[in-house]
């Protein structure tokens, strides 16, 4: 026994020495092992031991994103928030996998877990060097549902469907964690809780989530990964939910933490705590805001970058003022320490994953995995005899603005190498291919001076000037059209993009980038045929921007700067080379023409900027049409991050594929699919709409009432949810019930091996409530050789048919007939059967019990609002005669009294009506007004003799009135 203890003690001394070598100071008592460093003890005991050794100041210091070292205990610094959405980002060169939307398009949980594991390994691979920004708490995956394809961050999410999102995020998270919640490879954090799907005014807009939408839709995407211990916490979102900032959402404790027995480390989004004061004006000071966030369930504050001072000062002040107890601090710190213990930080040698080193970063295995993921996520939208291409036909042209380049997005890692579509196809063919970007090369001549705008010829460029009377190479720019009038200008002199640097316009950027993307311009044509060059960097839309927007000479040298519109230079736009003509010449007579069009991720929708246009850029659409006319054997590849309307191209071109910006192996993967080495099996994870007119406001979050997503959309989409073609064909047999689900035989009836994604949907025929047209309940990929048949089993249980019953605030499965459908997409159902379910019948409403106003069945003219700053949701009337419907209410033989808790800064009324908002008036309650919208008064009304029987009750509210609860007795 003594010998074993001595060896254990020696190991700990060695561990302390290793820590010291990494920069921590080993305490003088290091030869006395602390229990928190004993890996044989339960996590909870280790956390309790360490917590007891910390002073209050030390505890508070751990509540900020940048947790300092505690030398006296040999504890290193810790940081939350390494980005790992589709590879480790912002730390240096690392494997760049396809964007999240591209990974999700694989519909392959096993692959998602494999990618997650690789990303987790690479995050560990940086642990020896610990570069700035590194940490093992990873901010990924994003599980916000892609309810609206115009969302700027569409590229970061997985799907519009909660079942698919939950399954894939769980798989990715299990890869990141390593699958053992007590020994974490990394600690993933789900982003962004909750109801976050718009960038416009994201810090001040409120997402109205009625209970059914919140439970059945938004929460349903977050719950699976937390429940499976595949994530270690959530990040709060910037927006408000039902009038309350997500940073202080009590669901963090009351809902999310009930999904698991593990401790969760919940974090705020960057600078969100400060938003509580400005611009949200929810609390008067950061002290009160931080205290409220901590009590709501936030553990770590991401604020003021690396400066923890404001946060620790605010928390200390909150304790001194009695806004927080020391027990509140202890709870949050325990959550943080639990994750740090499970990461092996206090174990000898760094624990289970402490030996992973930099050799895993961009390893050959990860490169191959990136190629596989990029190929598997490619979706074949339209096929013809052209596809797959024949490698024997080697005279190929690859054209378009994305033909020979790869773009990265805001959360991308640094590409260790880049295989463009043209390079991938050339490698596949073993010979060169003809390329053309298909963009106009222009020169801009000031019509007043006759001088051309010129750029620098060196690698670092130079400020733009009007300096020559001839259109030399230095005066030529490739004008890339990204839609909505936005162009980027790449200098022909050095191949660099022109951008603003807060004083000059310089050609020094390899691609558009940065938070404000200062490489954006508009060429505004005037009545006289000239053009004004307008600066359109993102900062120009900020409220603080006060500078002019137009370009013109600002000194005797002709240096361009920002000037008022009336002083802007008028330019003649000389087309030195027509992009369309160049591309047409490149494809004419070729065996095949591949056109690669799409988006620039920093411009066409990204964080802080929603899309207003879902179509291809006009010049890109014109390019495709011209190329197809010149060469009928045209294949079009759309490379972007979201559904696209595509105009008439979908009908005109013979073959069409979609891929996300798929990382370093994009070109090789695309070539694998085009030439049939990989049979395409990607499936769309969102509905592709015909036009923007198919969608309501991006701020409308009620998917049930507004018929959003494939679940409720009643129109005809361009492409349905789950859609994707193959080079082979599949036949479905009879769908049969089996214990635990259904099974169906699927046969490959074609001549090529391929993967089918079998999708199982249900539909409830009759219900008390409005139900989805279809709901995905299960899916499975199946690989089949030509002629092969496999029986696919799809798991589903009766409890999976439940929906949220607002009359009793509980999940319920109603008795009745359910359609069960299996198919290749939500619109391509190949087999169906029915399921007679013996559940329950939702009884009539009993409004004699206290009823929360938010539990309505229908409404008009209302918003959901915060009942109090701490908790609860009320209903607020946004107009006069706003109404709430409470369907199928049993009033009995006689209801005599209506009572409600209401708040209003002025007088108001609540009318009780039967049958419709304009139906029989049976009573009116009068509110006299309260001191604030959070001060409630009780109001009552006597009801007429008509208040009886089983009927629909409507409450009609006057503008400005808030109602929390009511009864009818």
XYZ file of C-alpha atoms in Angstrom, residues 145-554:
410
model
C -32.641 26.101 -37.163
C -32.430 27.471 -40.710
C -36.054 28.577 -40.716
C -35.337 31.427 -43.120
C -32.752 30.978 -45.898
C -32.096 34.719 -45.929
C -30.357 34.515 -42.554
C -26.838 35.844 -42.922
C -25.422 32.950 -40.909
C -27.145 30.233 -42.921
C -23.701 28.763 -43.710
C -23.152 28.060 -40.010
C -26.249 25.947 -39.386
C -27.379 22.486 -40.393
C -31.023 22.399 -41.363
C -34.495 23.845 -41.114
C -35.551 20.594 -39.439
C -35.043 19.879 -35.701
C -34.783 16.084 -36.085
C -32.003 16.311 -38.658
C -30.254 19.117 -36.796
C -30.429 17.286 -33.485
C -29.071 14.060 -34.929
C -26.189 15.659 -36.806
C -25.185 18.044 -34.010
C -25.145 15.151 -31.567
C -22.876 13.177 -33.883
C -20.503 16.122 -34.404
C -20.490 16.798 -30.666
C -19.714 13.178 -29.834
C -16.731 13.406 -32.143
C -15.554 16.584 -30.434
C -15.966 15.199 -26.905
C -14.578 11.760 -27.669
C -17.762 10.090 -26.435
C -16.876 9.946 -22.732
C -18.479 12.786 -20.735
C -16.076 12.249 -17.831
C -12.960 12.439 -20.024
C -13.423 15.146 -22.617
C -11.282 15.532 -25.694
C -12.787 18.993 -26.069
C -15.799 20.747 -24.567
C -18.237 21.802 -27.327
C -20.735 24.590 -26.786
C -23.991 24.756 -28.753
C -24.682 28.095 -30.413
C -26.880 30.191 -30.006
C -29.676 29.739 -27.452
C -32.456 30.605 -28.525
C -34.663 31.651 -31.471
C -31.806 33.293 -33.374
C -32.266 33.431 -37.146
C -31.902 37.069 -38.190
C -28.987 39.497 -38.253
C -30.926 42.695 -38.859
C -31.015 44.529 -35.506
C -30.078 41.249 -33.860
C -29.308 42.807 -30.476
C -32.652 44.583 -30.216
C -35.197 42.438 -32.057
C -37.299 39.962 -30.123
C -38.135 36.504 -31.439
C -41.722 35.660 -30.562
C -41.736 31.970 -29.668
C -45.189 30.772 -28.745
C -44.996 27.628 -26.579
C -45.555 25.150 -29.415
C -42.879 26.748 -31.581
C -40.448 26.933 -28.689
C -40.983 23.338 -27.565
C -41.557 21.521 -30.860
C -39.104 23.500 -32.952
C -36.409 25.656 -31.368
C -35.721 23.726 -28.162
C -35.958 20.456 -30.067
C -32.766 21.294 -31.959
C -30.755 21.941 -28.777
C -32.003 19.127 -26.573
C -30.544 16.011 -28.293
C -26.853 16.901 -27.998
C -27.201 18.062 -24.401
C -29.271 15.009 -23.504
C -26.645 12.724 -25.073
C -23.787 14.528 -23.269
C -22.407 15.438 -26.682
C -22.148 19.090 -25.676
C -21.044 20.721 -22.455
C -23.172 23.853 -22.542
C -24.849 26.491 -24.648
C -23.997 29.990 -25.755
C -26.727 32.568 -25.317
C -27.790 34.458 -28.424
C -27.745 38.202 -29.035
C -31.480 38.574 -29.615
C -34.349 38.809 -27.201
C -36.874 35.993 -26.851
C -40.411 37.046 -25.968
C -39.128 40.453 -24.923
C -36.283 39.251 -22.686
C -32.599 39.280 -23.729
C -31.310 35.745 -24.207
C -28.337 36.647 -22.023
C -30.691 36.531 -19.020
C -32.983 33.753 -20.249
C -34.026 31.694 -17.200
C -34.343 28.651 -19.479
C -30.602 28.178 -19.015
C -31.312 26.793 -15.568
C -34.987 25.911 -15.776
C -34.917 23.995 -19.078
C -31.450 23.315 -20.495
C -29.858 22.021 -17.307
C -32.726 19.562 -16.833
C -31.756 17.772 -20.032
C -28.645 16.226 -18.433
C -27.147 15.180 -15.121
C -23.766 16.612 -16.126
C -22.668 20.099 -15.150
C -22.937 22.535 -18.065
C -20.700 25.481 -18.796
C -22.939 28.149 -20.347
C -21.348 31.193 -21.969
C -22.529 34.484 -23.408
C -21.866 35.605 -26.924
C -19.167 38.219 -27.407
C -20.003 41.591 -25.834
C -23.575 40.436 -25.142
C -23.410 41.224 -21.401
C -22.714 44.849 -22.250
C -25.699 44.853 -24.602
C -27.966 44.494 -21.562
C -27.156 48.126 -20.766
C -26.737 49.476 -24.296
C -28.484 49.039 -26.718
C -31.048 46.795 -24.996
C -31.447 49.156 -22.016
C -32.703 46.226 -19.975
C -30.613 46.983 -16.899
C -29.196 50.336 -15.802
C -25.695 49.003 -15.149
C -23.425 46.118 -15.994
C -23.452 45.181 -12.302
C -27.169 44.466 -12.382
C -26.954 42.892 -15.828
C -24.126 40.515 -14.969
C -25.833 39.548 -11.724
C -29.053 38.732 -13.574
C -27.192 36.714 -16.196
C -25.359 34.679 -13.576
C -28.582 33.937 -11.721
C -30.287 32.953 -14.978
C -27.616 30.325 -15.665
C -24.661 31.999 -17.389
C -21.305 30.789 -16.051
C -18.779 32.571 -18.259
C -18.927 36.145 -19.509
C -17.588 36.931 -22.977
C -17.147 40.673 -22.746
C -14.532 43.347 -23.380
C -12.262 40.923 -25.247
C -9.335 39.909 -23.027
C -9.997 42.615 -20.435
C -11.715 40.840 -17.563
C -11.648 43.937 -15.348
C -15.152 45.270 -16.070
C -16.700 41.843 -15.512
C -14.890 41.008 -12.274
C -15.553 44.502 -10.950
C -19.249 44.184 -11.762
C -19.529 40.748 -10.120
C -17.695 41.932 -7.017
C -19.994 44.929 -6.826
C -23.045 42.687 -7.228
C -21.910 40.592 -4.267
C -21.299 43.669 -2.147
C -24.730 45.067 -3.040
C -26.479 41.803 -2.229
C -27.516 41.180 -5.837
C -25.516 37.943 -5.752
C -24.678 35.500 -3.000
C -21.358 33.714 -2.701
C -23.327 30.531 -3.370
C -24.275 31.952 -6.780
C -20.589 32.436 -7.547
C -19.762 28.948 -6.289
C -22.397 27.375 -8.521
C -21.068 29.016 -11.696
C -17.430 28.329 -10.811
C -18.281 24.687 -10.083
C -19.765 24.397 -13.564
C -16.580 25.803 -15.069
C -14.299 23.617 -12.990
C -16.299 20.508 -13.804
C -15.508 20.956 -17.478
C -11.862 21.740 -16.778
C -11.514 18.618 -14.641
C -13.139 16.467 -17.319
C -10.780 17.937 -19.922
C -7.928 16.354 -17.979
C -6.309 19.657 -17.129
C -5.526 18.542 -13.593
C -4.590 14.952 -14.500
C -1.022 13.713 -14.838
C 0.185 14.351 -18.377
C -3.008 16.190 -19.275
C -5.196 13.132 -18.994
C -6.574 10.828 -21.652
C -5.941 13.229 -24.532
C -2.909 15.061 -23.187
C -0.446 13.363 -25.530
C -2.060 14.545 -28.787
C 0.402 16.796 -30.581
C 0.676 18.927 -33.714
C 1.230 15.914 -35.967
C -2.544 15.478 -36.241
C -3.073 18.926 -37.753
C -3.871 18.629 -41.447
C -2.712 15.031 -41.397
C -3.091 12.915 -44.568
C -6.002 11.114 -42.934
C -7.759 14.406 -42.262
C -7.118 15.559 -45.815
C -8.797 12.431 -47.121
C -11.671 12.914 -44.695
C -12.095 16.495 -45.915
C -12.273 15.224 -49.494
C -14.824 12.581 -48.564
C -16.997 15.069 -46.692
C -16.896 17.582 -49.527
C -17.890 14.940 -52.082
C -20.595 13.413 -49.920
C -22.143 16.810 -49.244
C -22.451 17.695 -52.939
C -26.070 17.643 -54.110
C -27.020 16.684 -57.647
C -29.972 18.955 -58.432
C -30.480 18.073 -62.082
C -28.911 15.387 -64.210
C -28.762 14.458 -67.869
C -26.870 12.021 -70.061
C -23.963 14.450 -69.681
C -23.292 13.159 -66.167
C -21.167 11.556 -65.027
C -18.519 13.021 -67.291
C -16.136 10.761 -69.173
C -12.488 11.042 -68.217
C -11.607 10.068 -71.788
C -13.005 13.390 -72.989
C -10.144 15.563 -71.874
C -10.811 18.777 -73.775
C -12.579 20.571 -70.941
C -13.158 24.204 -70.017
C -13.834 25.221 -66.419
C -15.182 28.759 -66.270
C -16.913 31.135 -63.916
C -15.949 33.429 -61.043
C -15.413 30.468 -58.688
C -13.793 28.154 -61.255
C -10.231 28.596 -60.106
C -10.399 30.008 -56.602
C -11.508 28.989 -53.137
C -13.064 31.405 -50.701
C -13.150 31.029 -46.937
C -15.845 32.306 -44.600
C -15.735 34.224 -41.325
C -15.426 31.089 -39.160
C -13.157 29.178 -41.522
C -9.743 27.988 -40.562
C -6.684 29.013 -42.557
C -6.388 26.854 -45.661
C -3.198 24.756 -45.559
C -3.603 24.355 -49.325
C -6.372 24.906 -51.846
C -7.581 22.644 -54.638
C -9.844 24.717 -56.863
C -12.484 23.198 -59.164
C -10.261 23.752 -62.200
C -7.289 22.174 -60.453
C -9.317 19.216 -59.240
C -10.659 18.500 -62.715
C -7.228 18.925 -64.291
C -5.784 16.487 -61.774
C -8.562 14.012 -62.486
C -7.948 14.206 -66.248
C -4.173 14.242 -65.962
C -3.992 17.234 -68.271
C -4.579 20.958 -68.250
C -8.013 22.540 -68.631
C -8.996 25.834 -70.197
C -10.161 28.405 -67.661
C -11.872 31.769 -67.653
C -13.376 33.608 -64.703
C -16.005 35.128 -66.966
C -15.777 38.562 -65.360
C -15.301 41.859 -67.107
C -11.918 43.544 -66.966
C -12.586 47.260 -66.842
C -10.820 50.580 -66.710
C -12.332 53.663 -65.086
C -11.673 56.996 -66.792
C -12.604 60.266 -65.140
C -14.602 62.061 -67.804
C -13.628 65.438 -66.380
C -9.868 64.900 -66.445
C -9.433 62.057 -68.927
C -7.270 60.226 -66.410
C -7.655 56.546 -65.487
C -7.749 55.140 -61.981
C -4.562 53.180 -61.309
C -3.430 50.787 -58.593
C -0.031 49.782 -57.241
C 1.982 47.138 -59.052
C 3.838 45.738 -56.033
C 2.605 42.954 -53.781
C 1.374 45.413 -51.149
C -0.338 47.610 -53.726
C -0.692 51.370 -53.372
C -3.444 53.967 -52.896
C -5.629 54.336 -55.971
C -4.924 57.429 -58.054
C -6.061 59.036 -61.247
C -2.614 59.108 -62.837
C -2.514 58.065 -66.474
C -4.186 58.902 -69.767
C -3.876 55.359 -71.109
C -5.503 52.173 -69.807
C -2.302 50.416 -68.802
C -2.355 47.176 -66.803
C -2.168 49.254 -63.635
C -5.444 50.892 -64.677
C -7.319 47.639 -65.190
C -9.564 45.868 -62.702
C -11.521 42.621 -62.763
C -15.052 43.498 -61.661
C -16.754 40.630 -59.821
C -20.528 40.974 -59.524
C -21.926 39.471 -56.316
C -25.505 40.646 -56.733
C -27.536 43.452 -55.166
C -25.299 45.869 -57.040
C -22.173 44.909 -55.085
C -18.902 44.448 -56.967
C -15.341 43.785 -55.923
C -12.412 45.156 -57.886
C -9.304 43.057 -58.280
C -6.295 44.865 -59.656
C -4.829 43.374 -62.821
C -1.509 44.856 -61.750
C -0.939 42.531 -58.780
C -4.006 40.282 -58.453
C -5.057 41.907 -55.173
C -8.453 43.282 -54.256
C -9.027 46.967 -53.641
C -10.181 47.845 -50.144
C -10.570 50.797 -47.831
C -8.126 51.116 -44.940
C -9.897 53.957 -43.140
C -7.918 56.547 -45.124
C -7.093 55.274 -48.632
C -8.245 52.724 -51.176
C -5.438 50.210 -51.685
C -5.094 47.017 -53.747
C -3.584 44.816 -51.049
C -6.054 42.034 -50.134
C -5.983 38.419 -51.367
C -9.767 38.146 -50.985
C -12.572 40.222 -49.466
C -12.347 39.834 -45.712
C -12.606 41.411 -42.297
C -15.513 42.367 -40.078
C -16.533 45.298 -42.258
C -15.502 43.713 -45.589
C -14.038 46.937 -46.914
C -13.607 45.614 -50.442
C -17.214 46.300 -51.511
C -18.243 48.882 -54.088
C -21.159 49.824 -56.312
C -20.927 51.198 -59.825
C -23.955 53.467 -60.116
C -24.863 54.280 -63.685
C -26.018 57.849 -64.313
C -28.426 59.210 -66.911
C -25.513 60.380 -69.067
C -24.051 56.853 -69.156
C -21.218 57.583 -66.747
C -20.727 55.792 -63.436
C -20.217 56.918 -59.871
C -18.003 54.673 -57.770
C -19.665 54.207 -54.389
C -18.012 52.656 -51.360
C -20.174 49.933 -49.760
C -18.123 48.420 -46.916
C -20.304 47.104 -44.126
C -19.391 49.922 -41.779
C -21.225 52.362 -44.046
C -24.503 50.934 -42.753
C -23.565 51.473 -39.112
C -25.334 54.249 -37.211
C -22.025 55.925 -36.392
C -20.875 56.222 -40.003
C -20.872 59.887 -41.026
C -18.336 59.995 -43.852
C -19.325 60.468 -47.498
C -19.743 57.369 -49.639
C -18.494 58.294 -53.103
C -15.011 58.260 -54.562
C -13.198 61.077 -56.230
C -9.763 62.768 -56.345
C -8.868 64.435 -53.055
